[in-house]
Every structure is written in C-alpha cells, then in structure tokens.
Coordinates of C-alpha atoms in Angstrom, one line a residue:
Chain A
M878 CA 0.0 0.0 0.0
N879 CA 1.2 3.5 -0.7
R880 CA 0.7 5.6 2.3
V881 CA -0.3 8.6 0.2
R882 CA -2.6 8.7 -2.8
L883 CA -2.8 11.9 -4.7
G884 CA -5.5 12.9 -7.3
A885 CA -4.8 14.6 -10.6
N886 CA -2.8 17.7 -10.9
P887 CA -1.3 18.1 -7.4
T888 CA 0.9 21.0 -6.3
V889 CA 2.8 19.9 -3.2
H890 CA 5.7 22.0 -1.9
E891 CA 8.9 20.1 -1.3
T892 CA 8.9 20.9 2.4
A893 CA 5.3 19.7 2.9
V894 CA 4.8 16.2 4.5
L895 CA 1.9 14.0 3.5
G896 CA 1.0 10.8 5.4
H897 CA 3.1 11.6 8.5
P898 CA 3.0 8.5 10.5
H899 CA 1.3 8.1 13.9
G900 CA 1.0 5.2 16.2
D901 CA 2.0 1.7 15.2
D902 CA -0.1 1.0 12.1
P903 CA -0.8 4.2 10.2
G904 CA -3.2 3.9 7.3
Q905 CA -3.5 5.7 3.9
T906 CA -4.0 9.4 3.3
V907 CA -5.9 10.2 0.2
L908 CA -6.2 13.7 -1.5
G909 CA -8.5 14.4 -4.4
A910 CA -7.7 16.3 -7.6
D911 CA -6.1 19.7 -7.8
A912 CA -4.6 19.9 -4.3
T913 CA -2.4 22.8 -3.4
V914 CA -0.3 22.0 -0.3
R915 CA 2.0 24.9 0.7
A916 CA 5.4 24.9 2.3
G917 CA 5.8 23.4 5.8
T918 CA 2.3 21.8 5.9
V919 CA 1.9 18.4 7.5
V920 CA -1.0 16.0 6.8
Y921 CA -0.9 12.9 8.9
A922 CA -1.7 9.4 7.8
D923 CA -5.4 8.3 7.9
V924 CA -6.7 11.5 6.4
G925 CA -9.2 11.7 3.5
V926 CA -9.6 14.9 1.6
G927 CA -11.8 15.8 -1.4
D928 CA -11.0 17.8 -4.5
R929 CA -9.4 21.2 -4.6
F930 CA -7.8 21.0 -1.2
S931 CA -5.7 24.1 -0.4
T932 CA -3.5 25.0 2.5
G933 CA -1.5 27.9 3.7
H934 CA 2.0 27.6 5.1
N935 CA 2.7 25.3 8.0
A936 CA -0.9 24.0 8.3
L937 CA -1.4 20.8 10.2
V938 CA -4.0 18.1 9.8
R939 CA -3.8 15.2 12.1
E940 CA -5.0 11.6 11.8
F941 CA -8.5 10.2 11.4
T942 CA -9.8 13.3 9.8
T943 CA -12.0 13.7 6.7
L944 CA -12.3 16.9 4.7
G945 CA -14.8 17.5 1.8
D946 CA -14.2 19.3 -1.5
D947 CA -12.9 22.9 -1.6
V948 CA -11.5 23.0 1.8
L949 CA -8.9 25.7 2.8
V950 CA -6.7 25.1 5.9
G951 CA -4.9 28.4 6.3
T952 CA -1.4 29.3 7.4
N953 CA -0.6 27.9 10.9
A954 CA -4.1 26.5 11.1
V955 CA -4.4 23.2 13.0
I956 CA -6.9 20.4 12.9
D957 CA -5.9 18.2 15.7
G958 CA -7.4 14.9 14.5
R959 CA -10.5 12.8 14.7
T960 CA -12.5 15.5 13.0
D961 CA -15.0 15.7 10.1
V962 CA -15.2 18.8 7.9
G963 CA -17.7 19.3 5.1
S964 CA -17.2 20.9 1.7
E965 CA -16.6 24.6 0.8
V966 CA -15.1 25.3 4.2
S967 CA -12.5 28.0 4.9
L968 CA -10.4 27.8 8.1
Q969 CA -8.3 31.0 8.1
T970 CA -4.8 31.7 9.5
N971 CA -4.1 30.5 13.1
V972 CA -7.5 28.7 13.5
Y973 CA -7.4 25.8 16.0
V974 CA -9.7 22.9 15.7
P975 CA -9.3 20.2 18.5
A976 CA -10.0 16.5 18.1
E977 CA -13.6 15.3 18.0
T978 CA -14.9 18.4 16.2
T979 CA -17.6 18.4 13.5
I980 CA -17.9 21.1 10.8
G981 CA -20.6 21.2 8.1
D982 CA -20.6 22.6 4.6
R983 CA -20.0 26.2 3.6
V984 CA -18.5 27.1 7.0
F985 CA -16.2 30.1 7.5
V986 CA -13.9 30.3 10.5
G987 CA -12.0 33.6 10.8
P988 CA -8.3 34.1 11.7
G989 CA -7.3 33.2 15.2
A990 CA -10.6 31.5 16.2
T991 CA -10.0 28.8 18.8
F992 CA -12.2 25.8 19.4
T993 CA -11.9 23.6 22.5
N994 CA -12.9 20.1 23.5
D995 CA -12.1 19.7 27.2
P996 CA -14.3 21.6 29.7
Y997 CA -12.2 20.8 32.8
P998 CA -8.7 19.9 31.6
L999 CA -7.0 17.7 34.1
R1000 CA -9.7 18.2 36.7
V1001 CA -12.7 16.0 35.8
D1002 CA -12.5 12.9 33.7
E1003 CA -14.8 13.7 30.8
D1004 CA -14.9 12.5 27.2
L1005 CA -13.4 15.0 24.8
E1006 CA -16.0 16.7 22.7
G1007 CA -15.3 19.5 20.3
P1008 CA -17.8 22.0 18.9
T1009 CA -20.3 21.2 16.1
V1010 CA -20.5 23.9 13.5
E1011 CA -23.5 23.4 11.3
D1012 CA -23.9 24.2 7.6
D1013 CA -23.6 27.8 6.5
A1014 CA -22.4 29.1 9.9
S1015 CA -19.6 31.6 10.3
V1016 CA -17.2 32.1 13.2
G1017 CA -15.5 35.5 13.5
A1018 CA -11.8 36.2 14.0
G1019 CA -10.5 35.6 17.5
A1020 CA -13.6 33.9 18.7
T1021 CA -13.4 31.1 21.3
I1022 CA -15.9 28.2 21.2
L1023 CA -16.3 26.1 24.3
P1024 CA -16.4 22.3 24.3
G1025 CA -19.4 20.5 23.0
V1026 CA -21.1 23.7 21.9
T1027 CA -23.2 23.7 18.7
V1028 CA -23.2 26.7 16.4
G1029 CA -26.5 26.3 14.5
E1030 CA -27.2 26.4 10.8
G1031 CA -26.5 29.8 9.3
A1032 CA -25.5 31.3 12.6
F1033 CA -22.9 34.1 12.8
V1034 CA -20.4 34.3 15.7
A1035 CA -19.0 37.8 16.0
A1036 CA -15.3 38.5 16.1
G1037 CA -13.9 38.1 19.6
A1038 CA -17.0 36.4 21.0
V1039 CA -16.7 33.7 23.7
V1040 CA -19.4 31.1 23.0
T1041 CA -20.3 29.2 26.1
R1042 CA -23.6 27.6 25.0
D1043 CA -25.4 26.4 21.9
V1044 CA -26.1 29.2 19.3
P1045 CA -29.5 28.6 17.6
G1046 CA -29.6 28.6 13.8
E1047 CA -29.7 32.0 12.1
Q1048 CA -28.7 33.8 15.2
L1049 CA -25.9 36.3 15.8
A1050 CA -23.7 35.6 18.8
V1051 CA -21.8 38.6 20.3
G1052 CA -19.8 39.3 23.4
A1053 CA -18.1 37.4 26.2
P1054 CA -20.0 35.3 27.2
A1055 CA -21.8 35.6 23.9
E1056 CA -25.5 36.7 23.9
F1057 CA -27.8 36.0 21.0
A1058 CA -29.9 38.1 18.7
P1059 CA -31.7 37.5 15.4
L1060 CA -29.4 37.9 12.4
P1061 CA -29.8 41.3 10.6
E1062 CA -31.6 40.8 7.3
R1063 CA -28.5 41.3 5.2
L1064 CA -26.7 38.5 6.9
R1065 CA -29.4 35.8 6.4
G1066 CA -29.4 33.1 3.8
G1067 CA -26.2 31.2 4.3
N1068 CA -22.8 31.4 3.0
E1069 CA -21.8 31.6 -0.7
F1070 CA -18.4 30.5 -1.9
A1071 CA -17.1 32.0 -5.0
Chain B
M238 CA 16.1 40.1 -13.3
N239 CA 17.0 38.5 -10.0
R240 CA 13.8 37.8 -8.1
V241 CA 15.5 38.8 -4.8
R242 CA 17.8 41.7 -4.1
L243 CA 19.5 41.8 -0.7
G244 CA 21.2 44.8 0.9
A245 CA 24.5 44.7 2.7
N246 CA 25.2 42.3 5.5
P247 CA 22.2 39.9 5.3
T248 CA 21.7 37.0 7.7
V249 CA 19.2 34.6 6.1
H250 CA 18.6 31.2 7.6
E251 CA 19.0 28.3 5.1
T252 CA 15.3 27.3 5.6
A253 CA 14.0 30.8 5.0
V254 CA 12.4 31.5 1.5
L255 CA 12.7 34.9 -0.1
G256 CA 10.8 35.8 -3.3
H257 CA 8.3 32.9 -3.0
P258 CA 6.4 33.0 -6.3
H259 CA 2.7 33.9 -6.6
G260 CA 0.5 34.1 -9.7
D261 CA 1.9 34.0 -13.2
D262 CA 4.4 36.9 -13.2
P263 CA 5.9 37.5 -9.8
G264 CA 8.1 40.6 -9.5
Q265 CA 11.2 41.4 -7.4
T266 CA 11.5 41.4 -3.7
V267 CA 14.0 43.8 -2.2
L268 CA 15.4 43.9 1.3
G269 CA 17.6 46.7 2.7
A270 CA 20.8 46.4 4.6
D271 CA 21.3 44.3 7.7
A272 CA 18.3 42.0 7.4
T273 CA 17.9 39.1 9.8
V274 CA 15.5 36.4 8.5
R275 CA 15.1 33.5 10.8
A276 CA 14.4 29.8 10.1
G277 CA 11.2 28.9 8.3
T278 CA 10.3 32.5 7.3
V279 CA 8.7 33.0 3.9
V280 CA 8.7 36.4 2.1
Y281 CA 6.8 36.4 -1.2
A282 CA 7.8 38.1 -4.4
D283 CA 6.7 41.7 -4.8
V284 CA 7.7 42.8 -1.3
G285 CA 9.8 45.8 -0.6
V286 CA 11.5 46.1 2.8
G287 CA 13.8 48.8 4.3
D288 CA 16.9 48.4 6.4
R289 CA 17.4 46.3 9.5
F290 CA 14.4 44.0 8.8
S291 CA 14.1 41.3 11.4
T292 CA 11.9 38.2 11.6
G293 CA 11.2 35.5 14.2
H294 CA 10.8 31.9 13.1
N295 CA 8.1 30.9 10.5
A296 CA 7.0 34.5 9.8
L297 CA 5.1 35.0 6.6
V298 CA 5.0 38.2 4.4
R299 CA 2.9 37.9 1.3
E300 CA 3.0 39.8 -2.0
F301 CA 2.5 43.5 -2.8
T302 CA 3.6 44.6 0.7
T303 CA 5.9 47.4 1.7
L304 CA 7.7 47.6 5.0
G305 CA 9.8 50.5 6.2
D306 CA 13.1 50.5 8.2
D307 CA 13.5 48.7 11.5
V308 CA 10.5 46.4 11.1
L309 CA 10.2 43.2 13.2
V310 CA 7.8 40.5 12.1
G311 CA 7.7 38.0 15.0
T312 CA 7.5 34.3 15.2
N313 CA 4.5 32.9 13.3
A314 CA 3.3 36.4 12.5
V315 CA 1.6 36.8 9.2
I316 CA 1.2 39.8 6.9
D317 CA -1.3 38.4 4.3
G318 CA -0.3 40.8 1.4
R319 CA -1.3 44.1 -0.1
T320 CA -0.3 45.9 3.0
D321 CA 1.8 48.9 3.8
V322 CA 3.8 49.2 7.1
G323 CA 5.9 52.2 8.2
S324 CA 9.2 52.3 10.0
E325 CA 10.1 51.2 13.6
V326 CA 7.2 48.8 13.8
S327 CA 7.1 45.7 15.9
L328 CA 4.6 42.9 15.1
Q329 CA 5.0 40.4 17.9
T330 CA 4.5 36.6 17.9
N331 CA 1.3 35.2 16.3
V332 CA 0.1 38.6 15.1
Y333 CA -2.2 38.3 12.1
V334 CA -2.4 41.2 9.6
P335 CA -4.9 40.6 6.7
A336 CA -4.6 42.0 3.2
E337 CA -5.4 45.7 2.6
T338 CA -4.1 46.9 6.0
T339 CA -2.2 50.1 6.6
I340 CA 0.2 50.5 9.5
G341 CA 2.1 53.8 10.3
D342 CA 5.4 54.5 12.0
R343 CA 6.4 53.5 15.5
V344 CA 3.5 51.0 15.9
F345 CA 3.6 48.1 18.4
V346 CA 1.3 45.1 18.0
G347 CA 1.3 42.7 20.9
P348 CA 1.4 38.9 20.7
G349 CA -1.7 37.2 19.3
A350 CA -3.4 40.3 18.2
T351 CA -5.7 39.7 15.2
F352 CA -6.7 42.2 12.5
T353 CA -9.5 41.5 10.1
N354 CA -10.6 42.8 6.7
D355 CA -14.0 41.2 5.9
P356 CA -17.1 42.3 7.9
Y357 CA -19.4 39.7 6.6
P358 CA -17.4 36.8 5.2
L359 CA -19.2 34.9 2.6
R360 CA -22.5 36.8 3.3
V361 CA -22.3 40.2 1.7
D362 CA -20.1 41.2 -1.2
E363 CA -18.0 44.0 0.1
D364 CA -14.5 45.1 -0.7
L365 CA -11.9 43.9 1.7
E366 CA -10.6 46.6 4.0
G367 CA -8.2 46.0 6.8
P368 CA -7.6 48.3 9.7
T369 CA -5.5 51.5 9.6
V370 CA -3.2 51.9 12.6
E371 CA -1.8 55.4 12.7
D372 CA 1.6 56.5 13.9
D373 CA 2.7 55.8 17.5
A374 CA -0.4 53.6 18.2
S375 CA -0.1 50.4 20.2
V376 CA -2.3 47.3 20.1
G377 CA -2.2 45.0 23.1
A378 CA -1.8 41.3 23.2
G379 CA -4.8 39.2 22.1
A380 CA -6.8 42.2 20.8
T381 CA -9.1 41.8 17.8
I382 CA -9.5 44.7 15.4
L383 CA -12.6 44.8 13.1
P384 CA -12.4 45.5 9.4
G385 CA -11.9 49.1 8.3
V386 CA -11.4 50.4 11.8
T387 CA -8.8 53.2 12.3
V388 CA -6.7 53.2 15.5
G389 CA -5.8 56.8 15.8
E390 CA -2.4 58.4 16.3
G391 CA -0.9 57.6 19.6
A392 CA -3.9 55.5 20.7
F393 CA -3.5 52.5 22.9
V394 CA -5.6 49.3 22.6
A395 CA -5.6 47.3 25.8
A396 CA -4.8 43.6 25.8
G397 CA -7.8 41.4 24.9
A398 CA -9.9 44.3 23.6
V399 CA -12.3 43.9 20.7
V400 CA -12.3 47.1 18.7
T401 CA -15.4 47.6 16.6
R402 CA -15.2 51.3 15.7
D403 CA -12.6 53.9 15.2
V404 CA -10.4 54.8 18.1
P405 CA -9.7 58.5 18.3
G406 CA -6.0 59.6 18.6
E407 CA -4.4 59.5 22.1
Q408 CA -7.3 57.4 23.5
L409 CA -7.2 54.2 25.5
A410 CA -9.6 51.4 24.1
V411 CA -10.6 48.8 26.6
G412 CA -13.1 45.9 26.7
A413 CA -15.2 43.9 24.4
P414 CA -16.6 45.8 22.6
A415 CA -14.0 48.4 23.4
E416 CA -14.9 51.7 25.0
F417 CA -12.7 54.7 25.0
A418 CA -11.1 56.9 27.6
P419 CA -8.4 59.5 27.6
L420 CA -4.9 58.1 27.9
P421 CA -3.4 58.3 31.4
E422 CA -0.7 60.9 31.5
R423 CA 2.2 58.5 31.6
L424 CA 1.1 56.8 28.4
R425 CA 1.0 60.0 26.3
G426 CA 3.6 61.1 23.9
G427 CA 3.9 58.3 21.4
N428 CA 6.2 55.3 21.1
E429 CA 9.9 55.3 21.5
F430 CA 12.0 52.6 19.9
A431 CA 15.4 51.8 21.5
Chain C
M1469 CA 31.7 20.8 24.5
N1470 CA 28.8 19.4 22.6
R1471 CA 26.1 22.1 22.2
V1472 CA 23.4 19.5 22.7
R1473 CA 23.2 16.6 25.1
L1474 CA 20.4 14.1 24.7
G1475 CA 19.2 11.6 27.2
A1476 CA 18.3 8.0 26.4
N1477 CA 15.9 7.0 23.6
P1478 CA 15.4 10.4 21.9
T1479 CA 13.0 10.8 18.9
V1480 CA 14.0 14.0 17.1
H1481 CA 12.6 14.8 13.7
E1482 CA 15.1 15.6 11.0
T1483 CA 13.7 19.1 10.6
A1484 CA 13.9 20.0 14.3
V1485 CA 16.7 22.1 15.5
L1486 CA 18.3 21.7 18.9
G1487 CA 20.8 24.1 20.4
H1488 CA 20.0 26.9 18.0
P1489 CA 22.7 29.6 18.7
H1490 CA 22.0 33.0 20.1
G1491 CA 24.4 35.8 20.9
D1492 CA 28.1 35.3 20.9
D1493 CA 28.7 32.5 23.3
P1494 CA 25.8 30.1 23.4
G1495 CA 25.9 27.4 26.0
Q1496 CA 24.7 23.8 26.2
T1497 CA 21.2 22.5 25.8
V1498 CA 20.4 19.3 27.7
L1499 CA 17.3 17.1 27.2
G1500 CA 16.4 14.2 29.5
A1501 CA 15.4 10.7 28.5
D1502 CA 12.6 9.8 26.1
A1503 CA 12.3 13.2 24.4
T1504 CA 10.0 13.5 21.3
V1505 CA 10.7 16.6 19.3
R1506 CA 8.5 17.0 16.3
A1507 CA 9.0 18.5 12.8
G1508 CA 10.0 22.1 12.6
T1509 CA 10.5 22.6 16.3
V1510 CA 13.4 24.9 17.4
V1511 CA 15.0 24.7 20.9
Y1512 CA 17.7 27.3 21.4
A1513 CA 21.0 26.9 23.2
D1514 CA 21.0 27.3 27.0
V1515 CA 17.9 25.3 27.6
G1516 CA 17.6 22.5 30.2
V1517 CA 14.8 20.0 29.9
G1518 CA 13.8 17.0 32.1
D1519 CA 12.6 13.6 31.0
R1520 CA 9.8 12.8 28.6
F1521 CA 9.8 16.1 26.9
S1522 CA 7.4 16.3 24.0
T1523 CA 6.6 18.9 21.4
G1524 CA 4.1 19.5 18.7
H1525 CA 5.1 20.8 15.3
N1526 CA 7.0 24.1 14.9
A1527 CA 7.2 24.7 18.7
L1528 CA 9.8 27.2 19.8
V1529 CA 11.8 27.3 23.1
R1530 CA 14.2 30.1 23.4
E1531 CA 17.4 30.5 25.5
F1532 CA 17.9 30.5 29.3
T1533 CA 14.8 28.4 29.9
T1534 CA 14.3 25.4 32.1
L1535 CA 11.6 22.8 31.8
G1536 CA 10.9 20.0 34.3
D1537 CA 9.8 16.4 33.5
D1538 CA 6.8 15.6 31.4
V1539 CA 6.4 18.9 29.7
L1540 CA 4.5 19.3 26.5
V1541 CA 5.1 22.3 24.2
G1542 CA 2.3 22.1 21.6
T1543 CA 2.2 22.9 17.9
N1544 CA 3.2 26.5 17.2
A1545 CA 3.6 27.2 20.9
V1546 CA 6.3 29.6 21.9
I1547 CA 8.4 30.0 25.0
D1548 CA 10.3 33.2 24.4
G1549 CA 13.2 32.6 26.7
R1550 CA 14.3 33.3 30.3
T1551 CA 11.5 31.3 31.7
D1552 CA 11.1 28.5 34.2
V1553 CA 8.5 25.8 33.9
G1554 CA 7.9 23.0 36.4
S1555 CA 7.0 19.3 35.7
E1556 CA 3.8 17.8 34.3
V1557 CA 3.0 20.9 32.4
S1558 CA 1.0 21.1 29.1
L1559 CA 1.2 24.1 26.9
Q1560 CA -1.3 23.5 24.1
T1561 CA -1.3 24.6 20.5
N1562 CA -0.6 28.3 19.8
V1563 CA 0.2 29.2 23.4
Y1564 CA 2.5 32.2 23.8
V1565 CA 4.8 32.5 26.9
P1566 CA 7.0 35.6 26.9
A1567 CA 10.4 36.0 28.5
E1568 CA 10.5 36.3 32.3
T1569 CA 7.6 34.0 33.0
T1570 CA 7.3 31.4 35.8
I1571 CA 5.1 28.3 35.6
G1572 CA 4.8 25.8 38.4
D1573 CA 4.0 22.0 38.4
R1574 CA 0.9 20.4 37.0
V1575 CA -0.1 23.5 35.0
F1576 CA -2.4 23.3 32.0
V1577 CA -2.5 26.1 29.4
G1578 CA -5.2 25.8 26.8
P1579 CA -4.9 26.5 23.0
G1580 CA -4.3 30.1 22.0
A1581 CA -3.7 31.5 25.5
T1582 CA -1.4 34.5 25.4
F1583 CA 0.8 35.6 28.3
T1584 CA 2.4 39.1 28.2
N1585 CA 5.3 40.8 30.0
D1586 CA 5.3 44.4 29.1
P1587 CA 2.5 46.6 30.5
Y1588 CA 3.3 49.7 28.4
P1589 CA 5.2 48.6 25.4
L1590 CA 7.4 51.4 24.0
R1591 CA 5.8 54.0 26.3
V1592 CA 7.2 53.6 29.8
D1593 CA 10.6 52.1 30.6
E1594 CA 9.7 49.2 32.9
D1595 CA 11.4 45.9 33.5
L1596 CA 9.8 43.0 31.6
E1597 CA 7.9 40.7 34.0
G1598 CA 5.7 37.8 32.7
P1599 CA 3.0 36.1 34.7
T1600 CA 3.5 33.6 37.4
V1601 CA 1.3 30.5 37.2
E1602 CA 1.4 28.6 40.4
D1603 CA 1.1 24.8 40.9
D1604 CA -2.1 23.1 39.7
A1605 CA -3.4 26.1 38.0
S1606 CA -5.2 25.9 34.6
V1607 CA -5.5 28.6 32.0
G1608 CA -8.3 28.3 29.5
A1609 CA -8.2 28.5 25.7
G1610 CA -7.8 32.0 24.2
A1611 CA -7.2 33.6 27.6
T1612 CA -5.0 36.7 27.9
I1613 CA -2.8 37.2 31.0
L1614 CA -1.5 40.6 31.7
P1615 CA 2.2 41.3 32.8
G1616 CA 3.3 40.4 36.3
V1617 CA 0.0 38.8 37.2
T1618 CA 0.0 35.7 39.5
V1619 CA -2.5 32.9 38.8
G1620 CA -2.7 31.3 42.3
E1621 CA -2.3 27.7 43.2
G1622 CA -5.1 25.5 41.9
A1623 CA -6.9 28.5 40.2
F1624 CA -8.8 28.1 37.0
V1625 CA -8.9 30.8 34.3
A1626 CA -11.9 30.4 32.1
A1627 CA -11.6 30.3 28.3
G1628 CA -11.4 33.8 26.7
A1629 CA -10.8 35.5 30.0
V1630 CA -8.6 38.7 30.2
V1631 CA -6.8 38.5 33.5
T1632 CA -5.7 42.0 34.7
R1633 CA -4.9 41.3 38.4
D1634 CA -3.7 38.5 40.6
V1635 CA -6.1 35.5 40.8
P1636 CA -6.2 34.1 44.3
G1637 CA -5.6 30.3 44.8
E1638 CA -8.5 28.0 44.2
Q1639 CA -10.5 30.7 42.5
L1640 CA -12.3 30.8 39.1
A1641 CA -11.5 33.8 36.9
V1642 CA -14.1 34.6 34.2
G1643 CA -14.7 37.4 31.8
A1644 CA -13.0 40.5 30.4
P1645 CA -11.7 41.9 32.7
A1646 CA -11.8 38.7 34.7
E1647 CA -13.8 38.6 37.9
F1648 CA -13.3 35.9 40.5
A1649 CA -15.5 33.4 42.2
P1650 CA -14.8 30.3 44.4
L1651 CA -14.1 27.2 42.4
P1652 CA -17.1 24.9 42.0
E1653 CA -16.7 21.8 44.2
R1654 CA -15.9 19.5 41.3
L1655 CA -13.0 21.6 40.0
R1656 CA -11.2 21.7 43.4
G1657 CA -8.2 19.6 44.3
G1658 CA -5.6 20.4 41.6
N1659 CA -4.6 18.9 38.3
E1660 CA -4.0 15.2 37.7
F1661 CA -1.8 14.1 34.8
A1662 CA -2.4 10.7 33.4

C-alpha cells in the first residue's frame, strides 16, 4: 500500500509532508484532484480529503480526519485529528480545531478563532467533545468556542466572542460570554463561496 | 532580473524562503541592509523592505507589501499581502495582519493580536478593507480589530480588547466591545524605539 | 563541549533544530530521557529540559529556559526565553509565553492562550515581567494574562478571560476583565496528569 494517494494535478511543496505516521499502524491518506499544499504543511496518515484542497503555510491536519471538497486550511491552522469537515469550508490563519470536532458545509472560520474540546482539563474525567458547527455558519476572528457547543445552521459568531452555550440557527452571537440576537436581514441566507 | 535583491550584510537562515512566487508573473523582492531572516520564514515576491528588517521563526509576508526600516515580524506572525507598514514597527509573535491593511510608523502590535478585513465573510459582497493603525499607536496582546477600523495616532488598545469602531487619537480602548477613555498621563507622547 | 546533550531514547525529527545559537557565546542545551521533538521545532542553546519532553510541530523554546519532567510544548507554541517551567505541564497549540515567566508544576494552558510581559510597550521604561502561574493552575483557551499577574495555586482561568490582576488560589477567573468566584466543588483539588 502506498501511504499517500494523490488525485490529478497536485501541487505539493517540497517541504510539505503527506502521510506523516502516527502510532504503530498508520493507514492511507488520500487527497482528491487539484490539491495545493504549501510549504511546511503536515498532513498525517489516515486523512481523507476531497478535491481542490488548499493549504496555507505550516498548516497541520492530524489523523482520522475527513475533509470534503474545496476546503482551505490556512497558514498555521491546526486540525488536531478525529474531526470531520464538510465541503466549501475555509479555516483561516491561526485557527485551532481540536480533536472530536464536526464542521458542516459552507462554513467560514476567521483568523485566530479557537475551538476547544475539554471543559475541565486535568480536573474532571470527561470525554473530549469539540464543537459542532452546522452548515452555512460563520465564526468570526479571534472567537473562542467552548467544548461541545453547537453553532447552529446559518448562525454568525462575531469577532472576539466567547461562546459558552449552543447558538441557535440563524442567530448572531456577540460578546463574552456571547449573547444571541436575530441575524440582521442582510446576513441571512447562508454562505456563498465564489 | 533577480527575483530577490538583498542589501549589505544579510543574515538569512537556510530554511527561509525569499521571493516565493505567486501568480503568473511575480516581481522582485528587495530587502535593505542588515536583514535578519530566521528559520522557516517566507517572504513572497513583490515585497519591498527597508533596512534592519528582522523576523522571528516561521514568519510570513505575502505579496504586494511594503515595510519601512526597522520592522520586526515576529515568530508565526503573518502579513497576508497588499499591506503597507511604516518604520520602527514591531509585530509580535502570532500577530495576524490581513490584506489591505495600513500601519504607520512606531507602531507596536502585541502577541496574538488579530486584525480582520471582511465584515461579513461569505455573506455580503464587500471590498476587503483591513484596519488602519496610525503613527505611534499600540495594540495590546490578544486584541481583535474589526475591518476598516482606524486606530488613531498615539492611541493604545488594551490587551484582549475587541475594537469595533474607530479609536480617536491619544485614547485608550478597553473591553469587548472596546470603550474609549483619555490616555493616562504616563502613556501619552507616542512610542519610542530603542 | 557538545552544544546539545540528549538523554536515552530520543526521537528528534530531522527538521527539528536543537541548540540553535543565540548571541556570541551560546551554552549547552540538555534534554532528559525519552524526548519526542516533532518536525519544525526549534530549541535554542542554554535550555535545560527534564525527562519525557514532548513537542508538537513548529514549537519554539528560546534561550535561558528550564523545563521540568513531562512537559508538552504544543504545535506553534512559543516560550520566548528566560522562563522557568515545572513538571507535568501542558502548553497547548498556539500558546505564547513571553520572557521572564514562571510556571509551576501540573499546570495546563489551553490553546491560543497568550501571556504578556510588558505593561506599556514602548511607552514607559519598565522591567519586563511575565505572569507567574502557580502549581495546579489551569488557563483556558484563548485567555490573555497581563504582565506580572499571578495565577494562584489551583486556580482556573476560564476560556477567553482577560486577567488583569492576581487570581487568588483555588478561584475561578471569568470574563474580560476577569472577575473571581470560588471554584465549584468538582473543580477543586488540583490537576492530575495521566
């Protein structure tokens, strides 16, 4: 078995690493067509990616992760494994996605947003559970999303917000801790990728 | 044409990349005298930098960017292109500067501060417009600056602030969303680089 | 003198750099047994580390720093030098620790947390003084800790908090600026590493 299988027309920088091993028996990593993997990026073994994958510099995608088509993982962005991401998703520079996260289709996550998966690190023995970001939701720059929180379909988390509980669909979440309000008219209707 | 022109006395780590190509017809990148470019740093083509440029590790400066003299781009800091930066400017570790940003002279940006340029990503079709940070302004660690916002001359954005509207000159911006107050006496008078 | 001394059973990625020089007369860097140093990580000269050191990708540890046993420095995390860290400490992805910081034993720092050491950068000439994080304290994701602040023994800083003054031991710090409350019963008793 080849540890890495690339689709047609790949552009992979010479310093990028695909199929980085983990554990004792790492599996295959598969990238679809037209991938662009920039310098310093590391994609572990056991990752499945659709077509038109694109990364910034020094992006990291760890094991047991699936990404759909047209996914961007920005410069220094990290997906820490065991995560599912839909299609037409943009994770901007410095975004952190912990293990056990679920991200839908047409999701935008702004620069420096941080997701978490452990409510009481080192204190209480709980299962790790990252956020769920539903289809067409957007998370603003520098926002922090607490473990297990769901950001509902079409919701919009403002820049710098700290989201401590579920955001209903089509709501705007603002502040720290974030409070919710109906989305202004002009922000309704979901995300549209070019 | 050489894609990279270096001034006198450069120190460029062997893993740094200068003049990284973009698009179909990348132009020249020019660095002034006494540059120090640390490991893993990437500077794209079409970047002009003054004297005594200094970077941390894994810094990134994208295309169509100008930097004055005595500019520090810290470890993991990113300037995402089409940005003008003055002289005697310090962008600390993990700072993110999006495209279409303007930064004056003697500006300090603390670690983890995030600037943004898109008020409604994927929702409303607007031109990208990053912040403008005027001369002698300082932005604290972990602050988030919304698109198109101006941080006025000599203003001081506190650590962790979320700045949603223009900060007048010589004002202190604190909180999320940031509110303004006159600068305490000891913080007036602009920045002084050693 | 060898600039780097490694304990038994090291795993050091070929792109990692140990003993990176600084200044004119860099000293020795010593790692204990069973170190795992991942791709792109840089550890400067004059660093002393205990056993079972582990890093993510592109971690950075600068000079005149000591780390105890069982320390994790996560992906893109930065310790900017002249810092002492105890044993059983976890600094997660994108954590920033400035120079002149002190971290005790059994401390957890969540992803994207930013510590600072300069209250009035470029304005007032003060000595740099980073935070002190005492034994068994935890700092949540995306939190910002102001210069010179002490996070007391067993305290818990919530995700996204901006901590502007000392947190007493066994207190919970929440909000921006953070306010304090007694720790809930289930969070008392310190941290336990597996």
